[in-house]
Each structure stands twice: as C-alpha cells, then as structure tokens.
PDB file of C-alpha atoms and ligand atoms in Angstrom:
ATOM      1  CA  MET A 357      88.097 114.588 104.160  1.00  0.00           C
ATOM      2  CA  LEU A 358      86.297 113.178 107.483  1.00  0.00           C
ATOM      3  CA  GLN A 359      85.301 110.284 106.456  1.00  0.00           C
ATOM      4  CA  ARG A 360      85.748 107.689 109.489  1.00  0.00           C
ATOM      5  CA  THR A 361      87.642 104.475 109.322  1.00  0.00           C
ATOM      6  CA  ARG A 362      87.152 101.554 107.862  1.00  0.00           C
ATOM      7  CA  CYS A 363      88.280  99.196 110.483  1.00  0.00           C
ATOM      8  CA  GLY A 364      85.538  96.439 111.197  1.00  0.00           C
ATOM      9  CA  TYR A 365      86.234  96.933 114.689  1.00  0.00           C
ATOM     10  CA  PHE A 366      85.367 100.588 114.735  1.00  0.00           C
ATOM     11  CA  THR A 367      81.544  99.529 114.590  1.00  0.00           C
ATOM     12  CA  ASP A 368      81.082  96.564 116.043  1.00  0.00           C
ATOM     13  CA  LEU A 369      80.359  97.652 119.890  1.00  0.00           C
ATOM     14  CA  SER A 370      80.906  94.648 120.984  1.00  0.00           C
ATOM     15  CA  SER A 371      84.743  94.616 120.130  1.00  0.00           C
ATOM     16  CA  PRO A 372      86.969  96.779 122.407  1.00  0.00           C
ATOM     17  CA  CYS A 373      88.179  99.823 119.552  1.00  0.00           C
ATOM     18  CA  ASN A 374      90.592 103.100 121.134  1.00  0.00           C
ATOM     19  CA  LYS A 375      89.353 105.211 118.566  1.00  0.00           C
ATOM     20  CA  ARG A 376      85.653 104.421 119.493  1.00  0.00           C
ATOM     21  CA  SER A 377      86.874 104.088 123.667  1.00  0.00           C
ATOM     22  CA  PRO A 378      89.392 105.689 124.511  1.00  0.00           C
ATOM     23  CA  GLY A 379      91.254 103.152 126.088  1.00  0.00           C
ATOM     24  CA  SER A 380      89.560 100.119 125.615  1.00  0.00           C
ATOM     25  CA  GLY A 381      92.149  98.454 123.530  1.00  0.00           C
ATOM     26  CA  CYS A 382      92.381  97.858 119.677  1.00  0.00           C
ATOM     27  CA  ALA A 383      90.999  94.359 118.435  1.00  0.00           C
ATOM     28  CA  ALA A 384      92.686  94.593 115.179  1.00  0.00           C
ATOM     29  CA  ILE A 385      96.031  94.264 116.113  1.00  0.00           C
ATOM     30  CA  GLU A 386      95.696  90.619 117.286  1.00  0.00           C
ATOM     31  CA  GLY A 387      92.448  90.043 115.123  1.00  0.00           C
ATOM     32  CA  ILE A 388      92.048  91.087 110.863  1.00  0.00           C
ATOM     33  CA  HIS A 389      94.274  93.785 110.480  1.00  0.00           C
ATOM     34  CA  HIS A 390      93.693  93.384 106.334  1.00  0.00           C
ATOM     35  CA  ASN A 391      94.130  96.593 104.961  1.00  0.00           C
ATOM     36  CA  HIS A 392      95.429  98.029 108.284  1.00  0.00           C
ATOM     37  CA  ALA A 393      98.180 101.079 107.950  1.00  0.00           C
ATOM     38  CA  VAL A 394     101.573  99.820 107.361  1.00  0.00           C
ATOM     39  CA  LEU A 395     102.776 103.840 107.754  1.00  0.00           C
ATOM     40  CA  GLY A 396     102.496 106.479 110.896  1.00  0.00           C
ATOM     41  CA  HIS A 397      99.986 103.670 113.323  1.00  0.00           C
ATOM     42  CA  SER A 398     100.914 102.934 116.829  1.00  0.00           C
ATOM     43  CA  ALA A 399     100.031 100.702 119.396  1.00  0.00           C
ATOM     44  CA  HIS A 400      97.198 102.247 120.114  1.00  0.00           C
ATOM     45  CA  CYS A 401      95.329 102.296 116.327  1.00  0.00           C
ATOM     46  CA  VAL A 402      96.275 100.823 113.611  1.00  0.00           C
ATOM     47  CA  ALA A 403      93.455 101.996 111.012  1.00  0.00           C
ATOM     48  CA  THR A 404      93.539 103.895 107.870  1.00  0.00           C
ATOM     49  CA  HIS A 405      91.574 106.635 106.237  1.00  0.00           C
ATOM     50  CA  PRO A 406      89.434 105.831 104.438  1.00  0.00           C
ATOM     51  CA  SER A 407      89.034 109.786 101.750  1.00  0.00           C
ATOM     52  CA  ASP A 408      90.647 109.189  98.368  1.00  0.00           C
ATOM     53  CA  LEU A 409      89.880 113.441  97.974  1.00  0.00           C
ATOM     54  CA  ALA A 410      92.519 114.343 101.029  1.00  0.00           C
ATOM     55  CA  VAL A 411      94.931 112.095  98.911  1.00  0.00           C
ATOM     56  CA  ALA A 412      94.882 113.864  96.160  1.00  0.00           C
ATOM     57  CA  LEU A 413      94.533 117.494  98.486  1.00  0.00           C
ATOM     58  CA  ALA A 414      97.384 116.263 100.663  1.00  0.00           C
ATOM     59  CA  ALA A 415      99.559 116.031  97.364  1.00  0.00           C
ATOM     60  CA  PHE A 416      98.197 119.847  96.256  1.00  0.00           C
ATOM     61  CA  ASP A 417      99.366 120.916 100.058  1.00  0.00           C
ATOM     62  CA  ALA A 418      95.644 122.041 100.073  1.00  0.00           C
ATOM     63  CA  VAL A 419      94.400 124.387 103.221  1.00  0.00           C
ATOM     64  CA  VAL A 420      91.258 123.664 105.080  1.00  0.00           C
ATOM     65  CA  ARG A 421      89.594 126.947 106.378  1.00  0.00           C
ATOM     66  CA  TYR A 422      86.653 126.605 109.378  1.00  0.00           C
ATOM     67  CA  GLU A 423      84.233 128.568 111.343  1.00  0.00           C
ATOM     68  CA  THR A 424      83.355 128.752 114.725  1.00  0.00           C
ATOM     69  CA  LEU A 425      81.390 130.644 116.772  1.00  0.00           C
ATOM     70  CA  ASP A 426      84.424 132.659 117.726  1.00  0.00           C
ATOM     71  CA  GLY A 427      85.912 133.461 114.382  1.00  0.00           C
ATOM     72  CA  THR A 428      87.580 131.669 111.206  1.00  0.00           C
ATOM     73  CA  GLY A 429      90.938 129.693 111.198  1.00  0.00           C
ATOM     74  CA  GLU A 430      92.205 127.387 108.794  1.00  0.00           C
ATOM     75  CA  ILE A 431      94.308 124.548 108.574  1.00  0.00           C
ATOM     76  CA  PRO A 432      97.434 123.385 106.300  1.00  0.00           C
ATOM     77  CA  LEU A 433      95.930 120.204 105.480  1.00  0.00           C
ATOM     78  CA  ALA A 434      99.939 118.639 106.881  1.00  0.00           C
ATOM     79  CA  GLN A 435      98.587 119.928 109.989  1.00  0.00           C
ATOM     80  CA  PHE A 436      94.691 119.072 109.832  1.00  0.00           C
ATOM     81  CA  TYR A 437      95.202 115.107 110.399  1.00  0.00           C
ATOM     82  CA  LEU A 438      96.691 114.566 114.446  1.00  0.00           C
ATOM     83  CA  PRO A 439      99.221 111.599 114.424  1.00  0.00           C
ATOM     84  CA  VAL A 440      97.532 108.300 115.926  1.00  0.00           C
ATOM     85  CA  GLY A 441      99.632 108.088 119.196  1.00  0.00           C
ATOM     86  CA  ASP A 442      98.116 106.974 122.154  1.00  0.00           C
ATOM     87  CA  ARG A 443      94.138 109.201 120.741  1.00  0.00           C
ATOM     88  CA  PRO A 444      93.227 107.392 117.810  1.00  0.00           C
ATOM     89  CA  ASP A 445      89.853 109.233 118.636  1.00  0.00           C
ATOM     90  CA  ARG A 446      90.994 112.642 117.959  1.00  0.00           C
ATOM     91  CA  GLU A 447      91.457 112.334 114.368  1.00  0.00           C
ATOM     92  CA  THR A 448      91.991 116.615 113.292  1.00  0.00           C
ATOM     93  CA  ALA A 449      93.203 119.500 114.387  1.00  0.00           C
ATOM     94  CA  LEU A 450      89.121 121.532 113.934  1.00  0.00           C
ATOM     95  CA  PRO A 451      88.384 123.040 116.843  1.00  0.00           C
ATOM     96  CA  PRO A 452      85.129 121.628 118.849  1.00  0.00           C
ATOM     97  CA  GLY A 453      81.887 123.041 116.310  1.00  0.00           C
ATOM     98  CA  ALA A 454      83.811 124.047 113.721  1.00  0.00           C
ATOM     99  CA  LEU A 455      82.486 123.922 110.692  1.00  0.00           C
ATOM    100  CA  ILE A 456      84.809 123.425 107.197  1.00  0.00           C
ATOM    101  CA  THR A 457      83.335 126.687 105.076  1.00  0.00           C
ATOM    102  CA  ALA A 458      86.221 125.609 101.786  1.00  0.00           C
ATOM    103  CA  VAL A 459      89.555 123.896 101.213  1.00  0.00           C
ATOM    104  CA  ALA A 460      91.840 126.233  99.284  1.00  0.00           C
ATOM    105  CA  LEU A 461      94.586 125.377  96.923  1.00  0.00           C
ATOM    106  CA  PRO A 462      97.824 127.301  96.323  1.00  0.00           C
ATOM    107  CA  GLY A 463      97.999 129.112  92.851  1.00  0.00           C
ATOM    108  CA  SER A 464     100.872 126.804  92.139  1.00  0.00           C
ATOM    109  CA  ALA A 465      98.737 123.910  91.942  1.00  0.00           C
ATOM    110  CA  ARG A 466      97.471 124.849  88.643  1.00  0.00           C
ATOM    111  CA  SER A 467     100.360 124.435  87.191  1.00  0.00           C
ATOM    112  CA  LEU A 468     101.030 121.258  88.215  1.00  0.00           C
ATOM    113  CA  ARG A 469     100.320 118.550  86.341  1.00  0.00           C
ATOM    114  CA  SER A 470      98.823 115.673  87.965  1.00  0.00           C
ATOM    115  CA  ARG A 471      97.307 111.832  88.081  1.00  0.00           C
ATOM    116  CA  TYR A 472      95.650 110.140  91.226  1.00  0.00           C
ATOM    117  CA  ARG A 473      96.036 106.148  91.058  1.00  0.00           C
ATOM    118  CA  LYS A 474      93.936 103.346  93.130  1.00  0.00           C
ATOM    119  CA  VAL A 475      94.870  99.824  93.539  1.00  0.00           C
ATOM    120  CA  ARG A 476      91.521  98.160  95.458  1.00  0.00           C
ATOM    121  CA  GLU A 477      90.175  94.369  95.749  1.00  0.00           C
ATOM    122  CA  ARG A 478      87.741  94.780  93.266  1.00  0.00           C
ATOM    123  CA  ALA A 479      86.342  96.246  89.804  1.00  0.00           C
ATOM    124  CA  SER A 480      83.606  98.257  91.161  1.00  0.00           C
ATOM    125  CA  TYR A 481      83.465 100.623  94.657  1.00  0.00           C
ATOM    126  CA  ALA A 482      86.013 100.204  96.906  1.00  0.00           C
ATOM    127  CA  PHE A 483      88.215 101.563  99.199  1.00  0.00           C
ATOM    128  CA  ALA A 484      92.113 102.277  98.009  1.00  0.00           C
ATOM    129  CA  THR A 485      94.185  99.140  99.402  1.00  0.00           C
ATOM    130  CA  VAL A 486      96.647 101.716  98.216  1.00  0.00           C
ATOM    131  CA  SER A 487      96.199 105.003  96.242  1.00  0.00           C
ATOM    132  CA  VAL A 488      98.922 107.890  95.187  1.00  0.00           C
ATOM    133  CA  ALA A 489      98.147 110.824  94.216  1.00  0.00           C
ATOM    134  CA  ALA A 490     101.211 112.453  92.397  1.00  0.00           C
ATOM    135  CA  ALA A 491     101.755 116.163  91.148  1.00  0.00           C
ATOM    136  CA  LEU A 492     104.605 117.587  88.420  1.00  0.00           C
ATOM    137  CA  ASP A 493     105.863 121.013  87.787  1.00  0.00           C
ATOM    138  CA  VAL A 494     107.638 119.923  84.918  1.00  0.00           C
ATOM    139  CA  ARG A 495     109.237 123.335  82.515  1.00  0.00           C
ATOM    140  CA  ASP A 496     110.924 123.330  79.327  1.00  0.00           C
ATOM    141  CA  GLY A 497     111.094 119.855  79.873  1.00  0.00           C
ATOM    142  CA  VAL A 498     112.502 119.939  83.370  1.00  0.00           C
ATOM    143  CA  VAL A 499     110.929 118.411  86.634  1.00  0.00           C
ATOM    144  CA  ARG A 500     111.025 120.962  89.053  1.00  0.00           C
ATOM    145  CA  ASP A 501     109.464 119.924  91.781  1.00  0.00           C
ATOM    146  CA  VAL A 502     107.597 116.752  93.088  1.00  0.00           C
ATOM    147  CA  ARG A 503     104.425 115.822  95.145  1.00  0.00           C
ATOM    148  CA  ILE A 504     103.400 112.908  96.265  1.00  0.00           C
ATOM    149  CA  ALA A 505     100.692 111.787  98.626  1.00  0.00           C
ATOM    150  CA  LEU A 506      99.395 108.092  99.658  1.00  0.00           C
ATOM    151  CA  GLY A 507      96.737 106.700 100.769  1.00  0.00           C
ATOM    152  CA  GLY A 508      95.688 103.639 102.383  1.00  0.00           C
ATOM    153  CA  VAL A 509      97.901 103.515 103.956  1.00  0.00           C
ATOM    154  CA  ALA A 510      97.568 105.524 106.984  1.00  0.00           C
ATOM    155  CA  SER A 511      95.548 106.813 109.494  1.00  0.00           C
ATOM    156  CA  HIS A 512      95.562 109.429 107.074  1.00  0.00           C
ATOM    157  CA  PRO A 513      96.860 110.543 103.831  1.00  0.00           C
ATOM    158  CA  TRP A 514     100.369 110.155 103.878  1.00  0.00           C
ATOM    159  CA  ARG A 515     102.479 112.996 102.405  1.00  0.00           C
ATOM    160  CA  ALA A 516     105.663 111.094 101.537  1.00  0.00           C
ATOM    161  CA  ARG A 517     108.358 113.594 101.350  1.00  0.00           C
ATOM    162  CA  SER A 518     110.366 111.794  99.637  1.00  0.00           C
ATOM    163  CA  ALA A 519     110.965 108.967  96.853  1.00  0.00           C
ATOM    164  CA  ARG A 520     113.505 106.744  94.338  1.00  0.00           C
ATOM    165  CA  PRO A 521     113.069 106.927  91.024  1.00  0.00           C
ATOM    166  CA  CYS A 522     111.209 103.153  90.112  1.00  0.00           C
ATOM    167  CA  ARG A 523     112.511 101.108  87.331  1.00  0.00           C
ATOM    168  CA  CYS A 524     108.993  99.168  87.444  1.00  0.00           C
ATOM    169  CA  ARG A 525     107.665  98.778  83.774  1.00  0.00           C
ATOM    170  CA  THR A 526     104.178  98.663  84.552  1.00  0.00           C
ATOM    171  CA  TRP A 527     104.851 102.630  86.221  1.00  0.00           C
ATOM    172  CA  PRO A 528     102.287 104.367  83.813  1.00  0.00           C
ATOM    173  CA  THR A 529     104.775 107.563  82.521  1.00  0.00           C
ATOM    174  CA  ALA A 530     102.875 108.312  79.816  1.00  0.00           C
ATOM    175  CA  GLY A 531     100.861 111.409  80.165  1.00  0.00           C
ATOM    176  CA  TRP A 532     102.717 113.538  82.130  1.00  0.00           C
TER     177      TRP A 532
HETATM  178  S1  SF4 B 769      92.611  99.735 114.723  1.00  0.00           S
HETATM  179 FE1  SF4 B 769      91.306 101.693 115.626  1.00  0.00          FE
HETATM  180  S2  SF4 B 769      89.294 101.840 114.696  1.00  0.00           S
HETATM  181 FE2  SF4 B 769      89.889  99.884 114.629  1.00  0.00          FE
HETATM  182  S3  SF4 B 769      90.043  98.303 116.350  1.00  0.00           S
HETATM  183 FE3  SF4 B 769      91.964  99.590 116.690  1.00  0.00          FE
HETATM  184  S4  SF4 B 769      91.545 101.046 117.654  1.00  0.00           S
HETATM  185 FE4  SF4 B 769      89.743 100.509 116.829  1.00  0.00          FE
END
C-alpha cells in the first residue's frame, strides 16, 4: 500500500523531482512519461501508484487502521491517498510516525463477486499498465451495486464512481 512510485526520475538523483525533492521540478513532464498518469495528475507530478493490492482494497472500500505514540486511528481508503496537487511528496493521510496495524473490509465485501484484471507489458512480473478491480453485488440475477477501481493510471488507486456499459467483445463476462 505504501509502495513508492515507479517513475524512473524519482530514483535518479541527477534529475529534478518534486516528489523526492519538493520544489525542484518534474523531469517526467517534458521527459519520458511512458506509463505515467492519465487521471488525477497535476503540473507538479504525473507519477502513478504501482500497487495491485491497493486497487482491490479501493474497490472494497477498505479502511486502514493505524497506531501512533498518541493512540490509534483509522482512515477510509478513499481518503487515505492524498491528491497530488502541488505537494506530490505528501502521499498519504497517515500521521507522522504511524504504523499500519490492520486493513478492514466492510462486511458487505463478503457478498460481492469480484475480479482483478491487469494488463502489463510482459508476461512475467511487471507493474500494471492498467488494471481494474471490480466487485458486483448480484442478488436474484440483478446487479444491485457495482464497485470499480483502476490501477496504473493515477497517483493512487482510482475509484471510478460511474461507468458506462461496455459492448467490447473481449470483455470477460464469464464467471461473474
Ligand atoms: S512524475 Fe512525480 S515522481 Fe516522476 S519526476 Fe515528476 S515529480 Fe518526480
């Protein structure tokens, strides 16, 4: 969940990077931005979040529980990752020194039918070019609720609050 970005400039100490060094600039905007964000980015950072797990947790509306020296707390995943804005170095709403102690899923998650699909540039281990976690609440053959989260396209797991039906013939409909 706290994986850092895969942006190559982030680990290249010779390049400006607002996420690594606030105020220094963003080398990716004018440089190599293959696989960078297409949603939720800003003029200060276009990096993507690399996690698969966090995308699935976003679809399930997970809650992150943490502990600090001052006590315990929790943050819904929808508020856990901060918007990029002008401070891409600030990635989560965790208080300083916090330790994540649990991730809770709402009870309703147990009744959902869910899938995770990931497109990547090679068959072996690789980050998502784009991924989708989808969970459906189907009762008596009727879809009551749909939850969709996208990965590989934004600075954090992107919860899609609305979606249009897709008539694409390659969409895997079996097994829902
Ligand atoms: S996209 Fe973000 S992580 Fe990459 S160079 Fe720009 S500021 Fe740094």
